[in-house]
PDB file of C-alpha atoms in Angstrom:
ATOM      1  CA  UNK A 367     -14.495 110.763  60.724  1.00 49.00           C
ATOM      2  CA  UNK A 368     -17.053 109.515  59.866  1.00 58.00           C
ATOM      3  CA  UNK A 369     -15.492 105.758  58.464  1.00 56.00           C
ATOM      4  CA  UNK A 370     -14.066 105.682  61.900  1.00 60.00           C
ATOM      5  CA  UNK A 371     -17.174 106.459  63.770  1.00 61.00           C
ATOM      6  CA  UNK A 372     -18.607 103.516  61.717  1.00 60.00           C
ATOM      7  CA  UNK A 373     -16.027 101.012  63.346  1.00 63.00           C
ATOM      8  CA  UNK A 374     -15.404 102.308  66.153  1.00 69.00           C
ATOM      9  CA  UNK A 375     -19.545 101.911  67.593  1.00 69.00           C
ATOM     10  CA  UNK A 376     -20.160  98.292  67.077  1.00 68.00           C
ATOM     11  CA  UNK A 377     -16.523  97.466  68.022  1.00 73.00           C
ATOM     12  CA  UNK A 378     -17.116  99.057  70.883  1.00 77.00           C
ATOM     13  CA  UNK A 379     -20.989  98.068  71.647  1.00 76.00           C
ATOM     14  CA  UNK A 380     -19.982  94.322  70.585  1.00 74.00           C
ATOM     15  CA  UNK A 381     -16.937  95.386  74.211  1.00 82.00           C
ATOM     16  CA  UNK A 382     -19.599  96.370  76.115  1.00 82.00           C
ATOM     17  CA  UNK A 383     -21.555  92.562  74.871  1.00 81.00           C
ATOM     18  CA  UNK A 384     -18.771  90.570  76.289  1.00 84.00           C
ATOM     19  CA  UNK A 385     -18.283  91.926  79.650  1.00 86.00           C
ATOM     20  CA  UNK A 386     -22.097  91.830  80.235  1.00 87.00           C
ATOM     21  CA  UNK A 387     -21.773  88.355  79.410  1.00 87.00           C
ATOM     22  CA  UNK A 388     -19.671  88.046  81.381  1.00 90.00           C
ATOM     23  CA  UNK A 389     -20.333  89.361  84.347  1.00 91.00           C
ATOM     24  CA  UNK A 390     -23.678  87.020  83.744  1.00 90.00           C
ATOM     25  CA  UNK A 391     -21.726  83.688  82.854  1.00 92.00           C
ATOM     26  CA  UNK A 392     -20.344  84.985  86.225  1.00 92.00           C
ATOM     27  CA  UNK A 393     -24.400  85.700  87.894  1.00 89.00           C
ATOM     28  CA  UNK A 394     -24.447  81.808  86.937  1.00 90.00           C
ATOM     29  CA  UNK A 395     -20.792  79.718  88.871  1.00 91.00           C
ATOM     30  CA  UNK A 396     -22.362  82.343  92.343  1.00 90.00           C
ATOM     31  CA  UNK A 397     -26.129  81.621  91.903  1.00 87.00           C
ATOM     32  CA  UNK A 398     -25.394  77.321  90.242  1.00 86.00           C
ATOM     33  CA  UNK A 399     -24.863  76.055  94.260  1.00 86.00           C
ATOM     34  CA  UNK A 400     -27.152  77.332  96.280  1.00 83.00           C
ATOM     35  CA  UNK A 401     -30.190  76.716  97.378  1.00 81.00           C
ATOM     36  CA  UNK A 402     -33.246  75.728  95.972  1.00 79.00           C
ATOM     37  CA  UNK A 403     -32.779  73.538  93.252  1.00 82.00           C
ATOM     38  CA  UNK A 404     -34.952  73.460  90.499  1.00 83.00           C
ATOM     39  CA  UNK A 405     -34.292  69.686  89.951  1.00 87.00           C
ATOM     40  CA  UNK A 406     -38.222  69.434  88.449  1.00 90.00           C
ATOM     41  CA  UNK A 407     -37.526  71.940  85.409  1.00 89.00           C
ATOM     42  CA  UNK A 408     -34.081  70.652  84.885  1.00 91.00           C
ATOM     43  CA  UNK A 409     -35.442  67.698  84.584  1.00 92.00           C
ATOM     44  CA  UNK A 410     -37.875  68.399  82.315  1.00 91.00           C
ATOM     45  CA  UNK A 411     -35.658  70.878  80.486  1.00 91.00           C
ATOM     46  CA  UNK A 412     -33.273  68.014  79.516  1.00 92.00           C
ATOM     47  CA  UNK A 413     -36.567  66.235  77.877  1.00 91.00           C
ATOM     48  CA  UNK A 414     -37.687  69.313  75.956  1.00 89.00           C
ATOM     49  CA  UNK A 415     -33.959  69.861  74.793  1.00 89.00           C
ATOM     50  CA  UNK A 416     -32.728  66.434  73.895  1.00 87.00           C
ATOM     51  CA  UNK A 417     -35.676  64.450  72.996  1.00 86.00           C
ATOM     52  CA  UNK A 418     -36.955  67.242  70.888  1.00 82.00           C
ATOM     53  CA  UNK A 419     -33.722  67.626  69.169  1.00 87.00           C
ATOM     54  CA  UNK A 420     -33.682  64.262  68.922  1.00 90.00           C
ATOM     55  CA  UNK A 421     -34.885  63.642  65.438  1.00 91.00           C
ATOM     56  CA  UNK A 422     -33.353  66.902  63.765  1.00 91.00           C
ATOM     57  CA  UNK A 423     -29.538  65.511  65.061  1.00 93.00           C
ATOM     58  CA  UNK A 424     -31.138  62.369  63.463  1.00 94.00           C
ATOM     59  CA  UNK A 425     -31.521  63.478  59.823  1.00 94.00           C
ATOM     60  CA  UNK A 426     -28.344  65.958  60.362  1.00 93.00           C
ATOM     61  CA  UNK A 427     -25.926  62.948  60.835  1.00 93.00           C
ATOM     62  CA  UNK A 428     -26.955  60.626  59.033  1.00 94.00           C
ATOM     63  CA  UNK A 429     -26.796  62.815  55.947  1.00 93.00           C
ATOM     64  CA  UNK A 430     -23.302  63.605  57.007  1.00 93.00           C
ATOM     65  CA  UNK A 431     -21.756  60.099  56.626  1.00 92.00           C
ATOM     66  CA  UNK A 432     -23.622  59.429  53.692  1.00 92.00           C
ATOM     67  CA  UNK A 433     -22.151  62.925  51.909  1.00 92.00           C
ATOM     68  CA  UNK A 434     -18.751  62.130  53.758  1.00 90.00           C
ATOM     69  CA  UNK A 435     -18.655  58.585  52.384  1.00 89.00           C
ATOM     70  CA  UNK A 436     -20.190  59.861  48.614  1.00 89.00           C
ATOM     71  CA  UNK A 437     -17.672  62.054  48.283  1.00 88.00           C
ATOM     72  CA  UNK A 438     -14.489  60.272  49.594  1.00 87.00           C
ATOM     73  CA  UNK A 439     -14.862  56.501  48.063  1.00 85.00           C
ATOM     74  CA  UNK A 440     -13.528  57.360  44.025  1.00 84.00           C
ATOM     75  CA  UNK A 441     -11.218  59.446  45.855  1.00 84.00           C
ATOM     76  CA  UNK A 442      -9.518  56.984  47.553  1.00 82.00           C
ATOM     77  CA  UNK A 443     -10.338  54.366  44.919  1.00 82.00           C
ATOM     78  CA  UNK A 444      -8.636  56.001  42.765  1.00 82.00           C
ATOM     79  CA  UNK A 445      -5.723  54.905  45.184  1.00 80.00           C
ATOM     80  CA  UNK A 446      -6.501  51.696  46.570  1.00 79.00           C
ATOM     81  CA  UNK A 447      -7.800  52.693  49.826  1.00 77.00           C
ATOM     82  CA  UNK A 448     -10.954  52.001  49.847  1.00 80.00           C
ATOM     83  CA  UNK A 449     -10.200  49.835  53.233  1.00 82.00           C
ATOM     84  CA  UNK A 450      -8.869  52.932  55.131  1.00 87.00           C
ATOM     85  CA  UNK A 451     -12.748  54.741  54.739  1.00 86.00           C
ATOM     86  CA  UNK A 452     -14.118  53.082  58.398  1.00 87.00           C
ATOM     87  CA  UNK A 453     -11.132  54.514  59.983  1.00 88.00           C
ATOM     88  CA  UNK A 454     -11.312  57.828  58.368  1.00 89.00           C
ATOM     89  CA  UNK A 455     -14.156  59.021  58.402  1.00 89.00           C
ATOM     90  CA  UNK A 456     -14.076  57.006  62.030  1.00 90.00           C
ATOM     91  CA  UNK A 457     -11.932  59.861  63.578  1.00 90.00           C
ATOM     92  CA  UNK A 458     -13.178  62.829  61.256  1.00 91.00           C
ATOM     93  CA  UNK A 459     -16.779  62.368  62.320  1.00 92.00           C
ATOM     94  CA  UNK A 460     -15.584  61.690  66.739  1.00 92.00           C
ATOM     95  CA  UNK A 461     -13.078  64.392  66.100  1.00 89.00           C
ATOM     96  CA  UNK A 462     -14.313  66.827  64.797  1.00 89.00           C
ATOM     97  CA  UNK A 463     -17.272  66.845  62.155  1.00 91.00           C
ATOM     98  CA  UNK A 464     -19.314  65.539  64.298  1.00 91.00           C
ATOM     99  CA  UNK A 465     -19.000  67.643  68.065  1.00 93.00           C
ATOM    100  CA  UNK A 466     -18.938  71.137  65.151  1.00 94.00           C
ATOM    101  CA  UNK A 467     -21.933  70.100  62.802  1.00 93.00           C
ATOM    102  CA  UNK A 468     -24.540  68.868  66.196  1.00 93.00           C
ATOM    103  CA  UNK A 469     -22.979  71.990  68.507  1.00 93.00           C
ATOM    104  CA  UNK A 470     -24.815  74.276  65.160  1.00 93.00           C
ATOM    105  CA  UNK A 471     -27.816  72.070  64.811  1.00 92.00           C
ATOM    106  CA  UNK A 472     -28.302  72.371  68.724  1.00 91.00           C
ATOM    107  CA  UNK A 473     -27.501  76.893  68.463  1.00 91.00           C
ATOM    108  CA  UNK A 474     -30.082  77.336  65.704  1.00 89.00           C
ATOM    109  CA  UNK A 475     -32.681  75.560  67.692  1.00 89.00           C
ATOM    110  CA  UNK A 476     -31.651  75.441  70.756  1.00 91.00           C
ATOM    111  CA  UNK A 477     -30.477  78.509  71.033  1.00 90.00           C
ATOM    112  CA  UNK A 478     -32.556  80.720  69.140  1.00 90.00           C
ATOM    113  CA  UNK A 479     -35.620  78.878  71.477  1.00 90.00           C
ATOM    114  CA  UNK A 480     -34.353  79.350  74.534  1.00 91.00           C
ATOM    115  CA  UNK A 481     -33.578  82.943  73.372  1.00 90.00           C
ATOM    116  CA  UNK A 482     -37.083  83.395  72.220  1.00 90.00           C
ATOM    117  CA  UNK A 483     -38.474  81.651  74.892  1.00 90.00           C
ATOM    118  CA  UNK A 484     -37.432  84.665  77.985  1.00 91.00           C
ATOM    119  CA  UNK A 485     -37.117  87.157  75.727  1.00 89.00           C
ATOM    120  CA  UNK A 486     -40.913  86.477  75.512  1.00 89.00           C
ATOM    121  CA  UNK A 487     -41.508  86.018  79.046  1.00 88.00           C
ATOM    122  CA  UNK A 488     -39.387  89.764  79.827  1.00 87.00           C
ATOM    123  CA  UNK A 489     -40.918  91.719  77.116  1.00 87.00           C
ATOM    124  CA  UNK A 490     -44.523  90.679  78.612  1.00 86.00           C
ATOM    125  CA  UNK A 491     -43.238  90.943  81.994  1.00 84.00           C
ATOM    126  CA  UNK A 492     -43.783  87.616  83.269  1.00 87.00           C
ATOM    127  CA  UNK A 493     -39.674  87.784  84.635  1.00 86.00           C
ATOM    128  CA  UNK A 494     -41.001  90.728  86.732  1.00 84.00           C
ATOM    129  CA  UNK A 495     -44.010  88.998  87.890  1.00 88.00           C
ATOM    130  CA  UNK A 496     -42.159  85.726  88.896  1.00 84.00           C
ATOM    131  CA  UNK A 497     -39.640  88.206  90.812  1.00 82.00           C
ATOM    132  CA  UNK A 498     -42.772  89.868  92.530  1.00 85.00           C
ATOM    133  CA  UNK A 499     -43.436  86.551  93.694  1.00 83.00           C
ATOM    134  CA  UNK A 500     -41.037  85.280  95.433  1.00 78.00           C
ATOM    135  CA  UNK A 501     -39.219  83.283  92.775  1.00 80.00           C
ATOM    136  CA  UNK A 502     -35.604  83.831  91.773  1.00 84.00           C
ATOM    137  CA  UNK A 503     -36.646  83.771  87.795  1.00 86.00           C
ATOM    138  CA  UNK A 504     -32.500  83.433  87.018  1.00 88.00           C
ATOM    139  CA  UNK A 505     -32.343  79.974  89.263  1.00 90.00           C
ATOM    140  CA  UNK A 506     -35.633  79.031  87.804  1.00 88.00           C
ATOM    141  CA  UNK A 507     -35.177  79.855  83.764  1.00 89.00           C
ATOM    142  CA  UNK A 508     -31.014  80.446  83.179  1.00 91.00           C
ATOM    143  CA  UNK A 509     -29.782  77.806  85.402  1.00 93.00           C
ATOM    144  CA  UNK A 510     -31.330  74.900  84.763  1.00 93.00           C
ATOM    145  CA  UNK A 511     -31.919  75.923  80.713  1.00 93.00           C
ATOM    146  CA  UNK A 512     -27.985  75.689  80.709  1.00 94.00           C
ATOM    147  CA  UNK A 513     -27.216  72.972  83.146  1.00 94.00           C
ATOM    148  CA  UNK A 514     -29.500  71.582  81.017  1.00 94.00           C
ATOM    149  CA  UNK A 515     -28.127  72.227  77.793  1.00 94.00           C
ATOM    150  CA  UNK A 516     -24.684  71.483  78.955  1.00 94.00           C
ATOM    151  CA  UNK A 517     -25.183  68.107  80.203  1.00 94.00           C
ATOM    152  CA  UNK A 518     -27.458  66.674  76.683  1.00 93.00           C
ATOM    153  CA  UNK A 519     -25.218  68.162  74.443  1.00 94.00           C
ATOM    154  CA  UNK A 520     -22.440  65.896  74.996  1.00 94.00           C
ATOM    155  CA  UNK A 521     -24.898  63.064  74.554  1.00 94.00           C
ATOM    156  CA  UNK A 522     -26.560  64.434  71.660  1.00 94.00           C
ATOM    157  CA  UNK A 523     -23.262  64.597  69.664  1.00 94.00           C
ATOM    158  CA  UNK A 524     -22.515  60.982  70.419  1.00 94.00           C
ATOM    159  CA  UNK A 525     -25.611  59.987  69.253  1.00 94.00           C
ATOM    160  CA  UNK A 526     -24.457  61.798  65.605  1.00 94.00           C
ATOM    161  CA  UNK A 527     -21.201  60.685  65.629  1.00 93.00           C
ATOM    162  CA  UNK A 528     -23.232  56.997  65.828  1.00 94.00           C
ATOM    163  CA  UNK A 529     -25.889  58.434  63.157  1.00 95.00           C
ATOM    164  CA  UNK A 530     -23.317  59.316  60.869  1.00 94.00           C
ATOM    165  CA  UNK A 531     -21.420  56.170  61.366  1.00 93.00           C
ATOM    166  CA  UNK A 532     -24.279  53.826  60.451  1.00 93.00           C
ATOM    167  CA  UNK A 533     -24.812  56.435  57.408  1.00 92.00           C
ATOM    168  CA  UNK A 534     -21.961  55.495  56.416  1.00 91.00           C
ATOM    169  CA  UNK A 535     -21.987  51.409  56.940  1.00 91.00           C
ATOM    170  CA  UNK A 536     -24.331  52.188  54.338  1.00 91.00           C
ATOM    171  CA  UNK A 537     -22.677  53.583  51.631  1.00 88.00           C
ATOM    172  CA  UNK A 538     -20.502  51.036  52.362  1.00 87.00           C
ATOM    173  CA  UNK A 539     -21.906  48.062  52.620  1.00 86.00           C
ATOM    174  CA  UNK A 540     -23.748  49.213  48.988  1.00 84.00           C
ATOM    175  CA  UNK A 541     -20.649  49.691  47.785  1.00 79.00           C
ATOM    176  CA  UNK A 542     -18.380  47.598  48.712  1.00 73.00           C
ATOM    177  CA  UNK A 543     -20.344  44.617  50.637  1.00 77.00           C
ATOM    178  CA  UNK A 544     -19.049  45.226  53.959  1.00 81.00           C
ATOM    179  CA  UNK A 545     -20.591  43.544  56.911  1.00 84.00           C
ATOM    180  CA  UNK A 546     -21.614  45.929  59.398  1.00 86.00           C
ATOM    181  CA  UNK A 547     -19.191  43.985  62.101  1.00 88.00           C
ATOM    182  CA  UNK A 548     -16.589  44.312  60.094  1.00 87.00           C
ATOM    183  CA  UNK A 549     -15.985  48.110  59.201  1.00 87.00           C
ATOM    184  CA  UNK A 550     -17.410  49.147  62.667  1.00 89.00           C
ATOM    185  CA  UNK A 551     -14.586  47.064  64.224  1.00 90.00           C
ATOM    186  CA  UNK A 552     -12.084  48.605  61.895  1.00 89.00           C
ATOM    187  CA  UNK A 553     -13.661  52.044  63.221  1.00 90.00           C
ATOM    188  CA  UNK A 554     -13.196  51.094  67.030  1.00 89.00           C
ATOM    189  CA  UNK A 555      -9.781  49.564  66.018  1.00 89.00           C
ATOM    190  CA  UNK A 556      -8.316  53.428  64.501  1.00 87.00           C
ATOM    191  CA  UNK A 557     -10.237  55.097  67.190  1.00 85.00           C
ATOM    192  CA  UNK A 558      -7.882  56.132  71.053  1.00 84.00           C
ATOM    193  CA  UNK A 559      -8.619  57.901  74.488  1.00 83.00           C
ATOM    194  CA  UNK A 560      -6.974  60.856  72.789  1.00 80.00           C
ATOM    195  CA  UNK A 561      -8.929  60.881  69.576  1.00 83.00           C
ATOM    196  CA  UNK A 562     -12.581  60.378  71.798  1.00 88.00           C
ATOM    197  CA  UNK A 563     -12.080  62.873  75.599  1.00 89.00           C
ATOM    198  CA  UNK A 564     -11.591  65.791  73.326  1.00 88.00           C
ATOM    199  CA  UNK A 565     -13.972  65.600  72.162  1.00 90.00           C
ATOM    200  CA  UNK A 566     -16.616  65.174  74.394  1.00 91.00           C
ATOM    201  CA  UNK A 567     -14.715  67.897  76.859  1.00 92.00           C
ATOM    202  CA  UNK A 568     -15.584  69.941  74.233  1.00 93.00           C
ATOM    203  CA  UNK A 569     -18.693  69.139  74.243  1.00 94.00           C
ATOM    204  CA  UNK A 570     -19.953  69.947  77.390  1.00 95.00           C
ATOM    205  CA  UNK A 571     -18.394  73.780  76.664  1.00 95.00           C
ATOM    206  CA  UNK A 572     -19.936  73.766  72.959  1.00 95.00           C
ATOM    207  CA  UNK A 573     -23.329  72.970  74.986  1.00 94.00           C
ATOM    208  CA  UNK A 574     -22.350  75.893  77.390  1.00 95.00           C
ATOM    209  CA  UNK A 575     -22.076  78.642  75.148  1.00 94.00           C
ATOM    210  CA  UNK A 576     -25.043  78.029  73.016  1.00 94.00           C
ATOM    211  CA  UNK A 577     -27.159  77.718  76.506  1.00 93.00           C
ATOM    212  CA  UNK A 578     -25.230  80.848  78.032  1.00 94.00           C
ATOM    213  CA  UNK A 579     -25.491  83.257  75.049  1.00 93.00           C
ATOM    214  CA  UNK A 580     -29.549  81.806  74.778  1.00 92.00           C
ATOM    215  CA  UNK A 581     -30.453  82.798  77.632  1.00 93.00           C
ATOM    216  CA  UNK A 582     -27.858  85.949  77.861  1.00 92.00           C
ATOM    217  CA  UNK A 583     -29.918  87.453  74.578  1.00 91.00           C
ATOM    218  CA  UNK A 584     -33.361  86.842  76.226  1.00 90.00           C
ATOM    219  CA  UNK A 585     -33.121  87.961  79.848  1.00 89.00           C
ATOM    220  CA  UNK A 586     -32.190  91.752  77.767  1.00 88.00           C
ATOM    221  CA  UNK A 587     -34.437  91.049  75.448  1.00 84.00           C
ATOM    222  CA  UNK A 588     -36.234  95.156  74.760  1.00 79.00           C
ATOM    223  CA  UNK A 589     -37.592  96.722  71.977  1.00 71.00           C
ATOM    224  CA  UNK A 590     -40.877  94.612  72.496  1.00 73.00           C
ATOM    225  CA  UNK A 591     -42.333  91.643  70.146  1.00 76.00           C
ATOM    226  CA  UNK A 592     -39.133  92.722  67.892  1.00 79.00           C
ATOM    227  CA  UNK A 593     -37.044  92.644  70.491  1.00 82.00           C
ATOM    228  CA  UNK A 594     -37.791  89.036  71.186  1.00 86.00           C
ATOM    229  CA  UNK A 595     -36.442  88.477  66.972  1.00 85.00           C
ATOM    230  CA  UNK A 596     -33.985  90.690  67.397  1.00 86.00           C
ATOM    231  CA  UNK A 597     -33.103  88.572  70.734  1.00 87.00           C
ATOM    232  CA  UNK A 598     -33.133  84.929  68.179  1.00 88.00           C
ATOM    233  CA  UNK A 599     -31.668  85.873  65.912  1.00 89.00           C
ATOM    234  CA  UNK A 600     -28.165  87.421  67.848  1.00 88.00           C
ATOM    235  CA  UNK A 601     -28.477  84.472  69.746  1.00 89.00           C
ATOM    236  CA  UNK A 602     -28.010  81.938  66.980  1.00 91.00           C
ATOM    237  CA  UNK A 603     -25.369  84.232  65.509  1.00 90.00           C
ATOM    238  CA  UNK A 604     -23.121  84.843  68.974  1.00 90.00           C
ATOM    239  CA  UNK A 605     -23.375  81.257  69.741  1.00 92.00           C
ATOM    240  CA  UNK A 606     -22.454  79.728  66.833  1.00 92.00           C
ATOM    241  CA  UNK A 607     -19.378  82.482  66.445  1.00 91.00           C
ATOM    242  CA  UNK A 608     -18.389  81.012  69.870  1.00 92.00           C
ATOM    243  CA  UNK A 609     -18.435  77.522  69.078  1.00 93.00           C
ATOM    244  CA  UNK A 610     -15.562  77.759  66.194  1.00 94.00           C
ATOM    245  CA  UNK A 611     -13.389  79.920  68.350  1.00 93.00           C
ATOM    246  CA  UNK A 612     -13.661  77.358  71.751  1.00 93.00           C
ATOM    247  CA  UNK A 613     -13.429  74.823  68.705  1.00 93.00           C
ATOM    248  CA  UNK A 614      -9.958  76.492  67.563  1.00 93.00           C
ATOM    249  CA  UNK A 615      -8.801  76.366  71.150  1.00 92.00           C
ATOM    250  CA  UNK A 616      -9.518  72.898  72.071  1.00 90.00           C
ATOM    251  CA  UNK A 617      -7.363  72.372  68.474  1.00 88.00           C
ATOM    252  CA  UNK A 618      -4.535  74.101  69.598  1.00 90.00           C
ATOM    253  CA  UNK A 619      -4.565  72.758  73.364  1.00 88.00           C
ATOM    254  CA  UNK A 620      -5.066  68.640  71.854  1.00 84.00           C
ATOM    255  CA  UNK A 621      -1.865  69.065  69.282  1.00 82.00           C
ATOM    256  CA  UNK A 622      -0.474  70.685  72.798  1.00 81.00           C
ATOM    257  CA  UNK A 623      -0.751  67.977  74.934  1.00 74.00           C
ATOM    258  CA  UNK A 624      -0.893  65.199  72.473  1.00 65.00           C
ATOM    259  CA  UNK A 625       2.563  66.509  71.056  1.00 58.00           C
TER     260      UNK A 625
END
């Protein structure tokens, strides 16, 4: 009986939390079109989420391109297929590696930051003070951050894709003496709209999931300062899991329509 209780109790908590998260997302869609629109706060969050994540995304994208090419080049060289590296790198990074890695990086940085920031405001009663003063904290804190992350993540993904492909070019220009123009021409010639559009669309869903979970965990934070750490940590874990689920669903749908 104890074994079943250890399994059933966390499962019940998980189902309840999914229900609360669903209600939270419905509240977002209900209030996002209502006035007032916190446009200044939205632009501020776009700056924080986009600009302050730029360095980490740049370093990550560059390393992905370098390592991916260094790992695959010897194998392709055995089969005399080194000329296929630009096409292989471009398709794999733009279709899958770029969006999911950038999403995970942002889940760790942006998701945890949102959870900790809103969670600290909850435990220090700043959200309650906003409600007393007549400000809608949900519109000011939640809606602006969700919209900003949803809009900025695709931009970060496209930037990360370019940096990763550029990192791959650096390896090829050193090992194979390939020109910049030739390398990128081969990359773009191998790409189709069926590669770009699904990757861009799922990036919007990645951004929405990351910010939604971060805001949810922070907005309903409890247990004082300890709860802030729990909110930040669980925001990263939950959003990372949601990213893989969304990615799996996106790949299934893409395969159905492409075939």
